[in-house]
Coordinates of C-alpha atoms (C1' of nucleotides) in Angstrom, one line a residue:
Chain A
X27 CA 2.2 -51.3 5.7
X28 CA 0.9 -49.9 2.5
X29 CA 0.3 -46.8 0.5
X30 CA 0.7 -43.5 2.4
X31 CA -1.6 -40.5 2.2
X32 CA -0.3 -37.9 -0.3
X33 CA -1.9 -34.9 1.3
X34 CA -1.0 -32.9 4.4
X35 CA -4.0 -33.0 6.6
X36 CA -3.3 -29.7 8.4
X37 CA -2.8 -27.9 5.1
X38 CA -6.0 -29.4 3.7
X39 CA -8.1 -28.5 6.7
X40 CA -6.8 -25.0 6.6
X41 CA -7.7 -24.5 3.0
X42 CA -11.1 -26.0 3.7
X43 CA -11.5 -23.6 6.6
X44 CA -10.8 -20.6 4.5
X45 CA -13.4 -21.6 1.9
X46 CA -16.0 -22.5 4.5
X47 CA -15.3 -19.2 6.4
X48 CA -15.9 -17.3 3.2
X49 CA -19.0 -19.1 1.9
X50 CA -20.6 -20.7 4.9
X51 CA -21.7 -24.3 5.4
X52 CA -24.7 -24.4 3.0
X53 CA -23.0 -22.0 0.5
X54 CA -20.0 -24.3 0.1
X55 CA -20.5 -27.2 -2.3
X56 CA -18.4 -30.4 -2.1
X57 CA -17.2 -29.6 -5.6
X58 CA -16.0 -26.2 -4.4
X59 CA -14.1 -28.1 -1.7
X60 CA -12.7 -30.7 -4.1
X61 CA -11.2 -28.0 -6.2
X62 CA -9.9 -25.9 -3.3
X63 CA -8.2 -28.7 -1.4
X64 CA -7.3 -30.6 -4.5
X65 CA -8.7 -34.0 -3.4
X66 CA -11.2 -36.3 -5.1
X67 CA -14.5 -37.2 -3.4
X68 CA -13.4 -40.7 -2.4
X69 CA -10.3 -39.4 -0.6
X70 CA -12.2 -36.7 1.1
X71 CA -14.9 -39.1 2.4
X72 CA -12.3 -41.6 3.5
X73 CA -10.3 -39.0 5.4
X74 CA -13.1 -36.9 6.9
X75 CA -16.3 -38.9 6.8
X76 CA -18.5 -36.2 5.4
X77 CA -18.9 -32.5 4.8
X78 CA -20.1 -31.8 8.3
X79 CA -17.2 -33.5 10.0
X80 CA -14.7 -31.6 7.7
X81 CA -16.4 -28.4 8.6
X82 CA -16.0 -29.3 12.3
X83 CA -12.3 -29.7 11.8
X84 CA -12.2 -26.4 10.0
X85 CA -13.9 -24.7 12.9
X86 CA -11.2 -26.1 15.3
X87 CA -8.5 -24.9 12.9
X88 CA -10.1 -21.4 12.9
X89 CA -10.2 -21.3 16.7
X90 CA -6.5 -22.3 16.9
X91 CA -5.5 -19.6 14.5
X92 CA -7.4 -16.9 16.4
X93 CA -6.0 -18.1 19.7
X94 CA -2.5 -17.9 18.2
X95 CA -3.1 -14.3 17.1
X96 CA -4.3 -13.3 20.5
X97 CA -1.2 -14.9 22.2
X98 CA 1.1 -13.1 19.8
X99 CA -0.4 -9.7 20.5
X100 CA -0.2 -10.1 24.3
X101 CA 3.4 -11.2 24.0
X102 CA 4.3 -8.3 21.7
X103 CA 2.6 -5.7 23.9
X104 CA 4.0 -7.2 27.1
X105 CA 0.7 -6.4 28.8
X106 CA -2.6 -8.3 29.0
X107 CA -4.9 -5.3 28.5
X108 CA -2.8 -3.6 25.7
X109 CA -2.5 -7.0 24.0
X110 CA -6.3 -7.4 24.1
X111 CA -6.8 -3.9 22.6
X112 CA -4.3 -4.6 19.8
X113 CA -6.0 -7.9 19.2
X114 CA -9.4 -6.2 18.9
X115 CA -8.1 -3.5 16.5
X116 CA -6.2 -6.1 14.5
X117 CA -9.0 -8.6 14.1
X118 CA -11.9 -6.1 13.6
X119 CA -10.2 -3.5 11.5
X120 CA -6.8 -4.4 10.0
X121 CA -7.5 -8.0 8.9
X122 CA -11.0 -7.4 7.7
X123 CA -10.0 -7.3 4.0
X124 CA -7.5 -10.0 3.9
X125 CA -9.7 -12.4 5.8
X126 CA -12.2 -14.6 3.9
X127 CA -15.0 -12.9 5.8
X128 CA -15.3 -10.0 8.2
X129 CA -17.5 -12.1 10.5
X130 CA -16.2 -14.5 13.1
X131 CA -16.5 -18.0 11.6
X132 CA -17.9 -19.4 14.9
X133 CA -20.6 -16.8 14.8
X134 CA -21.4 -17.4 11.2
X135 CA -21.8 -21.1 12.0
X136 CA -23.9 -20.4 15.0
X137 CA -26.3 -18.1 13.0
X138 CA -26.5 -20.3 9.9
X139 CA -26.7 -23.8 11.2
X140 CA -29.9 -25.4 12.4
X141 CA -30.9 -28.4 14.5
X142 CA -30.1 -30.8 11.7
X143 CA -26.4 -30.1 12.2
X144 CA -26.6 -29.9 16.0
X145 CA -23.0 -31.2 16.4
X146 CA -21.7 -28.1 14.6
X147 CA -23.9 -25.9 16.7
X148 CA -22.6 -27.4 19.9
X149 CA -19.0 -27.3 18.7
X150 CA -19.2 -23.6 17.9
X151 CA -20.7 -22.9 21.3
X152 CA -17.9 -24.9 23.0
X153 CA -15.2 -23.0 21.1
X154 CA -16.7 -19.7 21.9
X155 CA -16.9 -20.7 25.5
X156 CA -13.2 -21.5 25.4
X157 CA -12.5 -18.1 24.0
X158 CA -14.4 -16.5 26.8
X159 CA -12.5 -18.5 29.4
X160 CA -9.3 -17.3 27.7
X161 CA -10.5 -13.7 28.0
X162 CA -11.3 -14.3 31.7
X163 CA -7.8 -15.5 32.4
X164 CA -6.2 -12.5 30.6
X165 CA -8.4 -10.1 32.5
X166 CA -7.4 -11.7 35.8
X167 CA -3.8 -11.1 34.9
X168 CA -4.7 -7.5 34.0
X169 CA -6.3 -7.1 37.4
X170 CA -3.3 -8.7 39.2
X171 CA -1.0 -6.2 37.4
X172 CA -3.3 -3.3 38.3
X173 CA -4.3 -2.5 34.7
X174 CA -8.0 -2.8 35.6
X175 CA -9.8 -2.0 38.9
X176 CA -9.2 -4.4 41.7
X177 CA -13.0 -4.5 42.2
X178 CA -13.7 -5.5 38.6
X179 CA -15.2 -8.9 37.9
X180 CA -13.1 -10.8 35.2
X181 CA -16.0 -13.2 34.5
X182 CA -18.5 -10.5 33.8
X183 CA -15.9 -8.4 31.9
X184 CA -15.0 -11.4 29.7
X185 CA -18.7 -11.8 28.7
X186 CA -18.7 -8.1 28.0
X187 CA -15.7 -8.5 25.7
X188 CA -17.3 -11.4 23.9
X189 CA -20.4 -9.3 23.2
X190 CA -18.1 -6.5 21.9
X191 CA -16.0 -8.7 19.7
X192 CA -19.1 -10.2 18.1
X193 CA -20.9 -6.9 17.7
X194 CA -18.0 -4.9 16.5
X195 CA -17.0 -7.3 13.7
X196 CA -20.6 -7.4 12.4
X197 CA -21.0 -3.7 12.8
X198 CA -17.8 -3.3 10.8
X199 CA -19.3 -5.3 8.0
X200 CA -22.6 -3.4 8.3
X201 CA -21.3 0.1 8.3
X202 CA -18.0 -0.1 6.4
X203 CA -16.7 2.7 8.7
X204 CA -13.3 1.7 10.1
X205 CA -12.8 5.1 11.8
X206 CA -16.1 4.8 13.6
X207 CA -15.3 1.3 14.8
X208 CA -11.8 2.4 15.8
X209 CA -13.4 5.0 18.0
X210 CA -15.7 2.4 19.6
X211 CA -12.8 0.2 20.4
X212 CA -10.9 3.0 22.0
X213 CA -13.9 3.9 24.1
X214 CA -14.3 0.3 25.1
X215 CA -10.8 0.0 26.5
X216 CA -10.9 3.4 28.1
X217 CA -14.0 2.3 30.0
X218 CA -12.3 -0.9 31.1
X219 CA -8.9 0.5 32.1
X220 CA -8.3 1.6 35.7
X221 CA -9.1 5.3 36.2
Chain B
X29 CA -60.8 -6.6 -15.4
X30 CA -60.3 -10.2 -14.6
X31 CA -59.6 -12.8 -11.9
X32 CA -58.3 -11.4 -8.7
X33 CA -55.4 -12.7 -6.5
X34 CA -56.7 -15.2 -3.9
X35 CA -53.9 -14.6 -1.4
X36 CA -53.1 -11.8 1.0
X37 CA -49.7 -10.4 0.0
X38 CA -48.8 -9.0 3.4
X39 CA -49.8 -12.3 5.1
X40 CA -47.8 -14.3 2.6
X41 CA -44.7 -12.2 3.0
X42 CA -45.0 -12.4 6.7
X43 CA -45.1 -16.2 6.6
X44 CA -42.2 -16.3 4.2
X45 CA -40.3 -14.0 6.6
X46 CA -40.8 -16.3 9.5
X47 CA -39.5 -19.3 7.5
X48 CA -36.5 -17.4 6.0
X49 CA -35.7 -16.0 9.5
X50 CA -35.6 -19.5 10.9
X51 CA -33.7 -21.3 8.1
X52 CA -31.8 -18.6 6.3
X53 CA -31.6 -17.9 2.5
X54 CA -29.7 -21.0 1.4
X55 CA -31.3 -23.2 4.0
X56 CA -34.8 -22.5 2.7
X57 CA -35.9 -24.4 -0.4
X58 CA -38.6 -23.1 -2.7
X59 CA -40.6 -26.2 -1.8
X60 CA -40.4 -25.3 1.9
X61 CA -41.8 -21.9 0.9
X62 CA -44.6 -23.4 -1.3
X63 CA -45.8 -25.4 1.7
X64 CA -45.5 -22.6 4.2
X65 CA -47.2 -19.8 2.2
X66 CA -49.6 -22.3 0.5
X67 CA -48.9 -21.1 -3.1
X68 CA -47.8 -23.0 -6.2
X69 CA -44.5 -22.1 -8.0
X70 CA -46.3 -20.3 -10.9
X71 CA -48.1 -18.0 -8.5
X72 CA -45.0 -17.3 -6.4
X73 CA -42.9 -16.4 -9.4
X74 CA -45.6 -14.3 -11.0
X75 CA -46.1 -12.4 -7.7
X76 CA -42.5 -12.0 -6.5
X77 CA -40.1 -12.7 -9.4
X78 CA -37.8 -15.1 -7.7
X79 CA -36.6 -16.4 -4.3
X80 CA -34.2 -13.5 -3.8
X81 CA -36.8 -10.8 -4.3
X82 CA -39.2 -12.6 -2.0
X83 CA -36.5 -12.7 0.6
X84 CA -36.0 -9.0 0.1
X85 CA -39.6 -8.3 0.9
X86 CA -39.4 -10.6 3.9
X87 CA -36.4 -8.5 5.1
X88 CA -38.5 -5.3 4.9
X89 CA -41.3 -7.0 6.7
X90 CA -39.0 -8.0 9.5
X91 CA -37.7 -4.5 9.8
X92 CA -41.2 -3.1 10.1
X93 CA -42.1 -5.5 12.8
X94 CA -39.0 -4.7 14.9
X95 CA -39.6 -1.0 14.4
X96 CA -43.2 -1.4 15.6
X97 CA -42.0 -3.3 18.7
X98 CA -39.6 -0.5 19.5
X99 CA -42.3 2.2 19.1
X100 CA -44.6 0.3 21.4
X101 CA -42.1 0.0 24.1
X102 CA -41.3 3.7 24.0
X103 CA -44.9 4.6 24.1
X104 CA -45.6 2.2 27.0
X105 CA -42.7 3.4 29.1
X106 CA -43.4 7.1 28.3
X107 CA -39.6 7.6 28.2
X108 CA -37.1 7.2 25.4
X109 CA -34.3 5.6 27.4
X110 CA -36.6 3.3 29.5
X111 CA -38.3 2.3 26.2
X112 CA -35.0 1.4 24.7
X113 CA -34.0 -0.7 27.7
X114 CA -37.3 -2.5 27.7
X115 CA -36.9 -3.1 23.9
X116 CA -33.5 -4.6 24.5
X117 CA -34.7 -6.9 27.3
X118 CA -37.7 -7.9 25.3
X119 CA -36.0 -8.7 22.0
X120 CA -32.8 -10.3 23.4
X121 CA -34.3 -12.2 26.3
X122 CA -38.1 -12.5 26.4
X123 CA -38.8 -13.2 22.7
X124 CA -35.9 -15.4 22.1
X125 CA -37.8 -18.7 22.3
X126 CA -41.0 -17.6 20.5
X127 CA -39.0 -16.1 17.6
X128 CA -38.0 -18.3 14.7
X129 CA -34.3 -17.5 15.5
X130 CA -32.5 -15.7 18.4
X131 CA -30.4 -13.9 15.8
X132 CA -31.5 -10.7 14.1
X133 CA -32.6 -11.5 10.6
X134 CA -30.7 -8.6 9.1
X135 CA -27.5 -9.8 10.7
X136 CA -28.2 -13.4 9.6
X137 CA -28.5 -12.2 6.1
X138 CA -25.4 -10.0 6.3
X139 CA -23.3 -12.9 7.5
X140 CA -24.7 -15.6 5.2
X141 CA -25.1 -13.9 1.9
X142 CA -22.2 -13.4 -0.6
X143 CA -21.5 -11.2 -3.5
X144 CA -23.8 -13.2 -5.8
X145 CA -26.8 -11.8 -3.9
X146 CA -25.4 -8.3 -3.5
X147 CA -28.9 -6.7 -3.6
X148 CA -29.7 -8.5 -0.3
X149 CA -26.4 -7.5 1.2
X150 CA -27.1 -3.9 0.3
X151 CA -30.7 -4.1 1.5
X152 CA -29.7 -5.4 4.9
X153 CA -27.1 -2.7 5.3
X154 CA -29.7 -0.1 4.4
X155 CA -32.2 -1.4 6.9
X156 CA -29.6 -1.6 9.7
X157 CA -28.6 1.9 8.9
X158 CA -32.2 3.0 9.3
X159 CA -32.4 1.3 12.6
X160 CA -29.3 3.1 13.7
X161 CA -30.8 6.5 12.6
X162 CA -33.9 5.6 14.6
X163 CA -31.7 5.0 17.7
X164 CA -30.0 8.3 17.1
X165 CA -33.3 10.1 17.1
X166 CA -34.4 8.4 20.3
X167 CA -31.2 9.2 22.0
X168 CA -31.5 12.9 21.0
X169 CA -34.9 12.9 22.7
X170 CA -33.4 11.3 25.7
X171 CA -30.8 14.0 25.9
X172 CA -33.4 16.7 25.4
X173 CA -35.3 15.2 28.4
X174 CA -32.1 15.1 30.5
X175 CA -32.1 11.2 30.6
X176 CA -28.5 11.1 29.3
X177 CA -25.7 13.6 29.7
X178 CA -26.0 16.8 27.7
X179 CA -22.4 16.2 26.5
X180 CA -23.2 12.7 25.2
X181 CA -23.1 12.3 21.4
X182 CA -26.2 10.6 20.1
X183 CA -24.6 9.5 16.9
X184 CA -21.7 7.7 18.6
X185 CA -24.1 6.3 21.2
X186 CA -26.4 4.9 18.6
X187 CA -23.5 3.1 17.0
X188 CA -22.7 1.7 20.4
X189 CA -26.3 0.5 20.9
X190 CA -26.2 -1.2 17.5
X191 CA -23.1 -3.1 18.4
X192 CA -24.7 -4.1 21.7
X193 CA -27.9 -5.3 20.1
X194 CA -26.0 -7.4 17.6
X195 CA -23.6 -8.7 20.1
X196 CA -26.1 -9.4 22.9
X197 CA -28.5 -11.4 20.7
X198 CA -25.7 -13.6 19.4
X199 CA -24.2 -14.0 22.9
X200 CA -27.6 -15.0 24.1
X201 CA -27.6 -17.8 21.5
X202 CA -24.0 -18.7 22.3
X203 CA -24.2 -18.9 26.0
X204 CA -27.9 -19.7 26.8
X205 CA -27.6 -17.7 30.0
X206 CA -30.5 -15.3 30.2
X207 CA -29.4 -14.1 33.7
X208 CA -25.9 -13.2 32.5
X209 CA -27.4 -11.3 29.5
X210 CA -29.9 -9.5 31.7
X211 CA -27.0 -8.3 33.8
X212 CA -25.1 -7.1 30.7
X213 CA -28.2 -5.1 29.6
X214 CA -28.6 -3.5 33.0
X215 CA -24.9 -2.5 33.0
X216 CA -25.3 -1.1 29.5
X217 CA -28.1 1.2 30.4
X218 CA -26.5 2.2 33.7
X219 CA -23.4 3.3 31.8
X220 CA -25.6 5.4 29.4
X221 CA -27.9 7.0 31.9
X222 CA -27.0 10.4 33.4
X223 CA -25.1 10.0 36.6
Chain C
dT20 C1' -74.1 -15.5 -22.1
dA21 C1' -69.9 -15.1 -24.5
dA22 C1' -65.4 -13.1 -24.5
dT23 C1' -61.3 -12.0 -22.2
dA24 C1' -57.9 -10.8 -19.1
dA25 C1' -55.9 -12.3 -14.7
dC26 C1' -54.5 -15.7 -11.7
dT27 C1' -53.6 -20.7 -10.4
dT28 C1' -52.0 -25.2 -11.1
dG29 C1' -48.5 -28.8 -11.1
dA30 C1' -45.8 -31.5 -14.2
dA31 C1' -41.4 -31.1 -16.0
dC32 C1' -36.9 -29.0 -17.1
dT33 C1' -32.0 -28.4 -16.4
dG34 C1' -28.5 -28.2 -13.2
dT35 C1' -26.3 -29.3 -8.9
dC36 C1' -26.2 -31.4 -4.5
dG37 C1' -23.8 -34.8 -1.1
dT38 C1' -22.2 -39.2 -1.4
dT39 C1' -20.8 -44.0 -2.9
dC40 C1' -17.9 -47.5 -4.9
dA41 C1' -15.6 -50.5 -8.2
dA42 C1' -11.3 -50.2 -10.4
dG43 C1' -6.6 -48.6 -10.6
dA44 C1' -2.3 -46.9 -8.5
dT45 C1' 1.2 -47.0 -4.9
dC46 C1' 4.4 -48.6 -1.6
dA47 C1' 6.1 -51.4 2.6
dA48 C1' 6.9 -56.0 3.9
dA49 C1' 7.8 -60.8 2.8
Chain D
dT21 C1' 9.4 -60.0 -7.2
dT22 C1' 5.3 -61.0 -5.4
dT23 C1' 1.9 -59.9 -2.1
dG24 C1' -1.5 -57.2 0.0
dA25 C1' -3.0 -53.4 2.5
dT26 C1' -3.9 -48.5 1.8
dC27 C1' -4.9 -44.6 -0.7
dT28 C1' -6.7 -42.3 -5.1
dT29 C1' -9.6 -41.8 -8.9
dG30 C1' -13.7 -40.2 -11.3
dA31 C1' -17.9 -41.9 -13.1
dA32 C1' -22.3 -42.6 -11.4
dC33 C1' -26.3 -42.5 -8.0
dG34 C1' -30.7 -40.7 -6.3
dA35 C1' -32.4 -36.6 -4.4
dC36 C1' -33.5 -32.1 -4.6
dA37 C1' -32.5 -27.3 -6.2
dG38 C1' -34.6 -23.0 -8.5
dT39 C1' -37.5 -22.0 -12.2
dT40 C1' -40.6 -22.3 -16.4
dC41 C1' -44.8 -22.8 -18.9
dA42 C1' -48.8 -24.8 -21.2
dA43 C1' -53.2 -25.9 -19.7
dG44 C1' -57.0 -25.0 -16.5
dT45 C1' -59.8 -22.0 -13.6
dT46 C1' -62.0 -17.8 -12.2
dA47 C1' -64.4 -13.4 -12.2
dT48 C1' -65.2 -9.2 -14.6
dT49 C1' -66.8 -6.7 -18.7
dA50 C1' -69.5 -6.3 -22.8

DNA sequence: TAATAACTTGAACTGTCGTTCAAGATCAAA
DNA sequence: TTTGATCTTGAACGACAGTTCAAGTTATTA
């Protein structure tokens, strides 16, 4: 064939994701990117097309990581509802300082990007929708196992959880009060659990 | 003394606010601003210092507007809790298309801005804190009037409302489902009201 | 009416942006 | 060992960013 790429695409996308997550789309310059992923402009544009498409791949990478974290918590707890609660605590409170940003990358994108990057807007909507569907499935399991009321509606509850996840992470960044947020999460799951 | 400014400062800041709210800090160029507020660079920099300071004034203008809207709803409803609920419906659902953005401008700032504009970060934190204190006061009134349980904690409840307001507005933009969001708001206020 | 302080104008500066592309390097196949 | 397709390099492009400032305009004061 010919010369073969000298970079690991997954690794590169992950590094780009961390930078984009921290600085946002407009806040990240292509020169920032070049340094971070250690590639020259020509290679980047040959591999990814442009900045927007690379950001798109970074968004998908972010989604996969979050999805993996959720799966791990559910497996560890051996219970859908307890797994969800641990996931909330972990993402909103514990990881807030080691992560590039306290805010969900999908939400950052949704609130930053305008109509000129409508593909990114649609992609973040799509990925958030998938997360909600994921929540719905987990809540159905919780209902089947009697962890939440048999009359509860998993679809409505999943929407509720999405609102909480979005709101809590931003409130964490706003207030800087982990104890207050911990209390809010506890109350949230108390109000969901079967009484 | 001498020549007098030919622009109305309040009006100019309000126009700048609407543009910044729509496009964000990094997404708004000074030339965008020049066109929108109809001032030349020299005048802008003489009046406001720089882009960041103008953005700061825009943030305060935004806060005042939101605060006014809340006050009007409470006055109209003649009840703290009903006023709050109408405020939520109005801001999250009714005004979403006429506003420059569906997302709260303070939250947009908080999630976009980095350490290089730490003044703006601190300012949005401060203004969000004021909003929360405002909520606390209203909830205290609601408790005094027996609209919520006498055992309810207005401070914790105000935090809860902040999380909801942030989450609901972003979820509205994510999902594009006003009916689902309306249901979430109804549930929220049902869960708060005295049973 | 002349002087002067305040405000406005817009060209221009320096720096950085996203992106392109010709030239060089690399490796599998012939 | 030569060929040739593929990938890498980094200088360079035009556009636009935030900001400055000398020159011009305006209205008040003396």
